Amino acid sequence: MAAPESPSTARDLDRPGEGRLTHAPADHPAVPRGKVGVVLANLGTPDATDYWSMRRYLSEFLSDKRVVDYADWKWQPLLQLVILSRRPFTSGKAYRGIWNTEQDESPLLTITREQTRKVAKGLAERHGDRVLVDFCMRYGNPSTDSVLRRMQAEGCERILFFPLYPQYASPTTATANDQAFRTLMTLKWQPALRTVPAYFEHPAYQDALASSVREAYEAAKTPPEVLVASYHGVPKRYLLEGDPYHCQCQKTTRLLRERLGWEEEAIQTAFQSKFGPEEWVGPATVEHVAELARQGRKHIAVVSPAFSSDCVETLEEIEEEIRESFLAAGGETFTYIPCLNDRDDHIAALLSVIENELGGWV
């Protein structure tokens, strides 16, 4: 009669970490198995602010068909020969104005790393070493491909891919997911992959967003008369073609207003970062804040509910260009309310979303 299998061997397939496959030969090498991965995905960042670093980053970003969907024969000559001969200089200047010189990286990278550290800590407290957490960028480094491959090599047979965009949009959420699936297309052994949907309606996210607004208003020396919720813009054509982003932004503003218990006119929605000749959803934030000043609204605040982390669009565009537009038109006090970044209530919201999406895996 054969001896019973030892308890340690029998558990090899059930626990994370390296172990011998239950029915493998004695000389089979140990393999990592059984872990679950969580990847936080953000937009991206250049590696530096010099011309060539900015050109590489902008070329990758603006060559993405989810971002600019014109035919290559029409778009690429214009991009490579005209736009990328000038824009790396202006974008590099913008990034230098906000660059984290201490760590020699963009604020987006610094903040995303800290968000990841806190999320990893929260999941470790709940699940031990069963769940591995990392982050990637759609454009730039660390790349989506390198992070997913590393997670698989570390034994992640299931991966939850979390684009850090509260509202779904084709140029943000969809392209992040596209990149993850491109990596899966090259793997002989694909891990199971789940993607996290838009989470702007999640009560914990709305609570964190409302708390950030209340705190800013309480700290303001002069109470703002209007709160402008400024979202990254998209061409109007995207809305007409079925992208839900514009509608989800409008709903985010409404839910925030209801959370705060404010009157409808106290919060207004606008869109920033227009690029190219097409008509974009509006109103444009830079023009809208100037109009508010001309109407006699001298004290306003701006919040960016579409960004999970402060970046060049918030720290440079809002804090400088949009602020300047408001003040030049006669405004007096301009309050920028930072993104939720690594606030504890924001991390708690992200953890709540992750726990729900990990259902059945842990």
Short mmCIF file of C-alpha atoms in Angstrom, two decimals:
data_model
loop_
_atom_site.label_atom_id
_atom_site.label_comp_id
_atom_site.label_asym_id
_atom_site.label_seq_id
_atom_site.Cartn_x
_atom_site.Cartn_y
_atom_site.Cartn_z
CA MET A 1 0.00 0.00 0.00
CA ALA A 2 1.40 3.37 -1.00
CA ALA A 3 2.28 5.83 1.72
CA PRO A 4 -0.06 8.81 1.99
CA GLU A 5 1.12 12.06 0.46
CA SER A 6 2.75 14.38 3.00
CA PRO A 7 0.65 17.35 4.13
CA SER A 8 3.29 19.80 2.92
CA THR A 9 3.29 18.32 -0.57
CA ALA A 10 -0.50 18.17 -0.73
CA ARG A 11 -0.70 21.89 0.03
CA ASP A 12 1.73 22.91 -2.70
CA LEU A 13 -0.98 23.72 -5.22
CA ASP A 14 -3.19 25.50 -2.69
CA ARG A 15 -0.83 28.03 -1.23
CA PRO A 16 1.06 30.93 -2.85
CA GLY A 17 4.80 30.93 -3.20
CA GLU A 18 7.19 28.43 -4.67
CA GLY A 19 6.50 24.72 -4.30
CA ARG A 20 6.81 21.35 -6.07
CA LEU A 21 3.93 20.41 -8.35
CA THR A 22 1.98 17.62 -6.64
CA HIS A 23 2.39 15.00 -9.39
CA ALA A 24 5.71 16.24 -10.84
CA PRO A 25 8.95 14.19 -10.75
CA ALA A 26 11.17 14.68 -7.74
CA ASP A 27 13.71 16.63 -9.78
CA HIS A 28 11.13 19.09 -11.20
CA PRO A 29 12.20 22.66 -10.41
CA ALA A 30 10.14 24.66 -7.95
CA VAL A 31 7.75 27.07 -9.65
CA PRO A 32 5.91 30.11 -8.25
CA ARG A 33 2.16 29.50 -8.18
CA GLY A 34 -1.16 30.56 -6.91
CA LYS A 35 -0.91 34.32 -6.41
CA VAL A 36 -3.36 37.04 -7.44
CA GLY A 37 -2.04 40.27 -8.93
CA VAL A 38 -3.51 43.77 -8.81
CA VAL A 39 -2.14 46.31 -11.28
CA LEU A 40 -2.96 50.01 -10.94
CA ALA A 41 -2.69 51.60 -14.40
CA ASN A 42 -2.20 55.31 -14.96
CA LEU A 43 -1.81 57.44 -18.09
CA GLY A 44 1.94 57.83 -18.27
CA THR A 45 4.92 60.09 -17.88
CA PRO A 46 8.06 61.06 -19.75
CA ASP A 47 11.32 59.79 -18.29
CA ALA A 48 12.78 63.30 -18.31
CA THR A 49 11.99 66.80 -19.58
CA ASP A 50 14.61 67.08 -22.34
CA TYR A 51 13.60 67.25 -26.01
CA TRP A 52 14.18 63.59 -26.92
CA SER A 53 12.53 62.19 -23.78
CA MET A 54 9.50 64.38 -24.40
CA ARG A 55 9.44 63.48 -28.10
CA ARG A 56 9.46 59.72 -27.35
CA TYR A 57 6.66 60.11 -24.83
CA LEU A 58 4.52 62.38 -27.01
CA SER A 59 5.04 60.21 -30.08
CA GLU A 60 3.81 57.13 -28.21
CA PHE A 61 0.88 59.04 -26.74
CA LEU A 62 -0.24 60.84 -29.89
CA SER A 63 0.25 57.77 -32.11
CA ASP A 64 -2.34 55.86 -30.07
CA LYS A 65 -5.43 55.36 -32.23
CA ARG A 66 -7.61 55.65 -29.12
CA VAL A 67 -6.28 59.18 -28.59
CA VAL A 68 -6.09 60.41 -32.19
CA ASP A 69 -8.00 58.14 -34.53
CA TYR A 70 -7.11 59.73 -37.87
CA ALA A 71 -5.68 57.56 -40.65
CA ASP A 72 -1.90 57.11 -40.40
CA TRP A 73 -1.28 58.48 -43.90
CA LYS A 74 -2.93 61.73 -42.84
CA TRP A 75 -1.83 61.99 -39.20
CA GLN A 76 1.70 60.57 -38.93
CA PRO A 77 3.45 62.98 -41.36
CA LEU A 78 1.84 65.91 -39.53
CA LEU A 79 2.72 64.45 -36.13
CA GLN A 80 6.31 63.42 -36.85
CA LEU A 81 7.36 66.31 -39.10
CA VAL A 82 5.45 69.26 -37.65
CA ILE A 83 3.95 68.71 -34.20
CA LEU A 84 6.87 66.76 -32.73
CA SER A 85 9.38 69.27 -34.02
CA ARG A 86 7.92 71.93 -31.69
CA ARG A 87 5.71 70.44 -29.01
CA PRO A 88 8.47 68.64 -27.03
CA PHE A 89 9.92 72.07 -26.21
CA THR A 90 6.65 73.52 -24.86
CA SER A 91 5.62 70.30 -23.10
CA GLY A 92 9.11 69.96 -21.61
CA LYS A 93 8.85 73.49 -20.21
CA ALA A 94 5.46 72.66 -18.68
CA TYR A 95 6.83 69.49 -17.07
CA ARG A 96 9.91 71.30 -15.74
CA GLY A 97 7.59 73.67 -13.90
CA ILE A 98 6.06 70.83 -11.90
CA TRP A 99 8.90 68.24 -11.92
CA ASN A 100 9.71 66.41 -8.69
CA THR A 101 13.38 67.39 -8.68
CA GLU A 102 14.13 65.53 -5.47
CA GLN A 103 13.24 62.18 -7.05
CA ASP A 104 13.83 63.32 -10.65
CA GLU A 105 10.43 62.23 -11.88
CA SER A 106 6.99 63.59 -12.67
CA PRO A 107 4.47 64.11 -9.84
CA LEU A 108 2.19 61.56 -11.51
CA LEU A 109 4.83 58.87 -11.06
CA THR A 110 5.53 59.87 -7.45
CA ILE A 111 1.85 59.88 -6.52
CA THR A 112 0.98 56.64 -8.34
CA ARG A 113 3.85 54.86 -6.58
CA GLU A 114 2.58 56.05 -3.19
CA GLN A 115 -1.00 55.05 -4.03
CA THR A 116 0.30 51.60 -4.93
CA ARG A 117 2.27 51.30 -1.69
CA LYS A 118 -0.79 52.15 0.39
CA VAL A 119 -3.09 49.84 -1.59
CA ALA A 120 -0.54 47.02 -1.22
CA LYS A 121 -0.38 47.63 2.53
CA GLY A 122 -4.17 47.50 2.81
CA LEU A 123 -4.45 44.29 0.81
CA ALA A 124 -1.59 42.67 2.74
CA GLU A 125 -3.42 43.35 5.99
CA ARG A 126 -6.44 41.51 4.61
CA HIS A 127 -4.90 38.75 2.50
CA GLY A 128 -1.28 38.36 3.55
CA ASP A 129 1.13 37.60 0.71
CA ARG A 130 -1.54 36.06 -1.50
CA VAL A 131 -2.06 39.31 -3.42
CA LEU A 132 0.76 41.15 -5.21
CA VAL A 133 0.27 44.82 -6.11
CA ASP A 134 2.14 46.89 -8.69
CA PHE A 135 1.53 49.81 -11.05
CA CYS A 136 2.14 50.54 -14.72
CA MET A 137 1.83 53.37 -17.22
CA ARG A 138 0.06 53.26 -20.56
CA TYR A 139 2.78 55.48 -22.03
CA GLY A 140 6.34 55.56 -20.73
CA ASN A 141 7.67 53.56 -17.79
CA PRO A 142 7.06 51.27 -16.04
CA SER A 143 5.36 49.83 -19.10
CA THR A 144 2.22 47.74 -18.97
CA ASP A 145 4.00 44.86 -20.73
CA SER A 146 6.93 44.73 -18.30
CA VAL A 147 4.72 44.80 -15.21
CA LEU A 148 2.31 42.11 -16.41
CA ARG A 149 5.21 39.84 -17.40
CA ARG A 150 6.88 40.34 -14.05
CA MET A 151 3.65 39.53 -12.22
CA GLN A 152 3.21 36.34 -14.20
CA ALA A 153 6.83 35.37 -13.48
CA GLU A 154 6.15 35.89 -9.78
CA GLY A 155 3.30 33.39 -9.87
CA CYS A 156 0.20 35.48 -10.54
CA GLU A 157 -2.29 33.23 -12.28
CA ARG A 158 -5.06 35.83 -11.91
CA ILE A 159 -4.58 39.56 -12.43
CA LEU A 160 -6.98 42.41 -11.72
CA PHE A 161 -6.16 45.32 -14.03
CA PHE A 162 -7.34 48.66 -12.62
CA PRO A 163 -7.22 51.76 -14.88
CA LEU A 164 -7.23 54.70 -12.44
CA TYR A 165 -9.92 56.68 -14.25
CA PRO A 166 -13.20 57.16 -12.33
CA GLN A 167 -15.11 57.70 -15.59
CA TYR A 168 -14.78 55.42 -18.62
CA ALA A 169 -13.42 56.94 -21.82
CA SER A 170 -11.99 55.39 -24.95
CA PRO A 171 -8.75 57.47 -24.82
CA THR A 172 -8.10 56.51 -21.16
CA THR A 173 -9.74 53.35 -19.81
CA ALA A 174 -10.06 51.56 -23.15
CA THR A 175 -6.50 52.17 -24.30
CA ALA A 176 -5.12 51.03 -20.93
CA ASN A 177 -7.09 47.79 -21.27
CA ASP A 178 -6.01 47.43 -24.91
CA GLN A 179 -2.39 47.50 -23.85
CA ALA A 180 -2.91 44.84 -21.19
CA PHE A 181 -4.57 42.54 -23.69
CA ARG A 182 -1.77 43.13 -26.20
CA THR A 183 0.60 41.60 -23.68
CA LEU A 184 -1.71 38.61 -23.17
CA MET A 185 -1.71 38.06 -26.93
CA THR A 186 2.03 37.31 -26.78
CA LEU A 187 2.01 34.91 -23.81
CA LYS A 188 1.98 31.15 -24.19
CA TRP A 189 0.33 30.81 -20.77
CA GLN A 190 -2.06 33.67 -20.17
CA PRO A 191 -3.11 34.59 -16.65
CA ALA A 192 -6.82 35.17 -16.13
CA LEU A 193 -7.41 38.92 -16.44
CA ARG A 194 -10.21 41.07 -15.10
CA THR A 195 -10.55 44.79 -15.80
CA VAL A 196 -12.12 47.27 -13.39
CA PRO A 197 -15.02 49.32 -14.79
CA ALA A 198 -15.75 53.00 -14.15
CA TYR A 199 -16.14 53.67 -10.43
CA PHE A 200 -17.33 57.30 -10.28
CA GLU A 201 -20.63 56.18 -8.71
CA HIS A 202 -18.99 54.22 -5.90
CA PRO A 203 -20.16 55.71 -2.57
CA ALA A 204 -16.66 55.68 -1.06
CA TYR A 205 -15.23 57.56 -4.05
CA GLN A 206 -18.01 60.15 -3.89
CA ASP A 207 -17.47 60.52 -0.14
CA ALA A 208 -13.74 61.14 -0.62
CA LEU A 209 -14.37 63.65 -3.41
CA ALA A 210 -16.96 65.53 -1.33
CA SER A 211 -14.65 65.56 1.70
CA SER A 212 -11.82 67.09 -0.35
CA VAL A 213 -14.16 69.89 -1.48
CA ARG A 214 -15.46 70.57 2.04
CA GLU A 215 -11.94 70.74 3.42
CA ALA A 216 -10.82 73.17 0.72
CA TYR A 217 -13.82 75.42 1.29
CA GLU A 218 -13.26 75.42 5.04
CA ALA A 219 -9.59 76.35 4.54
CA ALA A 220 -10.27 79.11 2.00
CA LYS A 221 -9.89 82.66 3.37
CA THR A 222 -12.58 83.81 0.96
CA PRO A 223 -15.36 81.26 0.34
CA PRO A 224 -15.65 80.39 -3.38
CA GLU A 225 -18.89 81.43 -5.04
CA VAL A 226 -18.76 78.67 -7.67
CA LEU A 227 -17.08 75.28 -7.89
CA VAL A 228 -16.00 74.33 -11.43
CA ALA A 229 -15.63 70.59 -11.98
CA SER A 230 -13.08 70.46 -14.79
CA TYR A 231 -12.74 67.21 -16.72
CA HIS A 232 -10.30 66.31 -19.47
CA GLY A 233 -12.06 66.94 -22.76
CA VAL A 234 -12.74 64.69 -25.75
CA PRO A 235 -13.92 65.45 -29.29
CA LYS A 236 -17.69 65.82 -29.46
CA ARG A 237 -17.65 63.12 -32.14
CA TYR A 238 -16.72 60.55 -29.47
CA LEU A 239 -19.95 61.30 -27.61
CA LEU A 240 -21.97 60.93 -30.78
CA GLU A 241 -20.22 57.61 -31.53
CA GLY A 242 -21.24 56.11 -28.18
CA ASP A 243 -18.43 56.92 -25.74
CA PRO A 244 -20.15 57.39 -22.34
CA TYR A 245 -17.48 59.70 -20.90
CA HIS A 246 -19.33 63.01 -21.29
CA CYS A 247 -22.46 61.61 -19.66
CA GLN A 248 -20.49 60.04 -16.81
CA CYS A 249 -18.75 63.36 -16.15
CA GLN A 250 -22.08 65.16 -15.95
CA LYS A 251 -23.36 62.50 -13.56
CA THR A 252 -20.21 62.76 -11.43
CA THR A 253 -20.89 66.46 -10.96
CA ARG A 254 -24.51 65.83 -10.08
CA LEU A 255 -23.64 63.13 -7.54
CA LEU A 256 -21.01 65.40 -5.97
CA ARG A 257 -23.52 68.23 -5.69
CA GLU A 258 -26.02 65.92 -4.03
CA ARG A 259 -23.33 64.65 -1.64
CA LEU A 260 -22.53 68.22 -0.66
CA GLY A 261 -26.19 69.22 -0.41
CA TRP A 262 -25.64 72.28 -2.61
CA GLU A 263 -27.89 74.14 -5.01
CA GLU A 264 -27.53 73.33 -8.70
CA GLU A 265 -25.84 76.62 -9.65
CA ALA A 266 -23.11 76.11 -7.03
CA ILE A 267 -21.27 73.55 -9.20
CA GLN A 268 -20.64 73.80 -12.93
CA THR A 269 -19.08 71.32 -15.36
CA ALA A 270 -16.40 72.24 -17.89
CA PHE A 271 -13.76 70.47 -19.99
CA GLN A 272 -10.08 71.23 -20.52
CA SER A 273 -7.08 70.26 -22.69
CA LYS A 274 -8.59 70.77 -26.15
CA PHE A 275 -6.28 69.55 -28.92
CA GLY A 276 -6.68 69.81 -32.68
CA PRO A 277 -9.25 71.47 -34.95
CA GLU A 278 -12.31 69.33 -34.14
CA GLU A 279 -15.23 70.50 -32.03
CA TRP A 280 -14.83 69.21 -28.47
CA VAL A 281 -17.33 68.78 -25.68
CA GLY A 282 -17.68 71.98 -23.70
CA PRO A 283 -17.70 74.50 -22.27
CA ALA A 284 -13.92 74.87 -22.32
CA THR A 285 -12.65 75.45 -18.77
CA VAL A 286 -10.15 78.14 -19.74
CA GLU A 287 -12.90 80.20 -21.38
CA HIS A 288 -15.60 79.33 -18.85
CA VAL A 289 -13.69 80.63 -15.83
CA ALA A 290 -13.01 83.91 -17.65
CA GLU A 291 -16.71 84.24 -18.40
CA LEU A 292 -17.52 83.64 -14.72
CA ALA A 293 -15.20 86.49 -13.79
CA ARG A 294 -16.82 88.80 -16.33
CA GLN A 295 -20.22 87.89 -14.85
CA GLY A 296 -19.04 89.08 -11.45
CA ARG A 297 -18.04 85.77 -9.88
CA LYS A 298 -14.79 86.92 -8.30
CA HIS A 299 -14.05 83.87 -6.14
CA ILE A 300 -14.08 80.36 -7.59
CA ALA A 301 -12.66 76.90 -6.92
CA VAL A 302 -11.73 74.22 -9.44
CA VAL A 303 -11.70 70.47 -8.83
CA SER A 304 -10.64 67.70 -11.26
CA PRO A 305 -12.79 64.59 -10.69
CA ALA A 306 -11.49 62.78 -13.79
CA PHE A 307 -7.92 62.57 -12.50
CA SER A 308 -6.96 60.19 -9.69
CA SER A 309 -3.51 61.82 -9.40
CA ASP A 310 -2.26 65.35 -9.92
CA CYS A 311 -0.35 65.68 -13.17
CA VAL A 312 0.63 68.22 -15.80
CA GLU A 313 -3.03 68.78 -16.72
CA THR A 314 -3.83 69.86 -13.17
CA LEU A 315 -0.59 71.27 -11.73
CA GLU A 316 0.35 73.23 -14.85
CA GLU A 317 -2.78 73.68 -16.96
CA ILE A 318 -5.25 74.43 -14.15
CA GLU A 319 -2.88 76.00 -11.64
CA GLU A 320 -1.27 78.25 -14.25
CA GLU A 321 -3.13 78.65 -17.56
CA ILE A 322 -6.70 78.40 -16.26
CA ARG A 323 -5.92 80.41 -13.10
CA GLU A 324 -4.33 83.14 -15.24
CA SER A 325 -7.39 83.23 -17.53
CA PHE A 326 -9.69 83.78 -14.55
CA LEU A 327 -7.55 86.47 -12.90
CA ALA A 328 -6.93 88.30 -16.20
CA ALA A 329 -10.71 88.55 -16.72
CA GLY A 330 -11.20 90.23 -13.34
CA GLY A 331 -11.35 87.30 -10.92
CA GLU A 332 -9.83 87.79 -7.49
CA THR A 333 -9.32 84.45 -5.72
CA PHE A 334 -8.79 81.11 -7.44
CA THR A 335 -8.69 77.91 -5.35
CA TYR A 336 -7.44 74.70 -6.91
CA ILE A 337 -8.61 71.59 -5.03
CA PRO A 338 -5.97 68.85 -5.45
CA CYS A 339 -6.82 65.44 -6.85
CA LEU A 340 -7.54 62.72 -4.32
CA ASN A 341 -3.99 61.38 -4.77
CA ASP A 342 -2.98 59.22 -1.79
CA ARG A 343 -5.52 60.59 0.71
CA ASP A 344 -6.55 57.88 3.14
CA ASP A 345 -10.22 58.09 2.15
CA HIS A 346 -9.25 57.76 -1.51
CA ILE A 347 -7.12 54.70 -0.78
CA ALA A 348 -10.05 53.24 1.18
CA ALA A 349 -12.29 53.81 -1.84
CA LEU A 350 -9.80 52.12 -4.18
CA LEU A 351 -9.53 49.18 -1.79
CA SER A 352 -13.31 48.86 -1.68
CA VAL A 353 -13.48 48.77 -5.48
CA ILE A 354 -10.65 46.22 -5.63
CA GLU A 355 -12.19 43.94 -3.01
CA ASN A 356 -15.46 43.89 -4.92
CA GLU A 357 -13.73 43.07 -8.23
CA LEU A 358 -11.63 40.33 -6.59
CA GLY A 359 -14.76 38.44 -5.63
CA GLY A 360 -14.19 34.67 -5.92
CA TRP A 361 -10.44 35.08 -6.33
CA VAL A 362 -9.44 35.66 -2.71
#
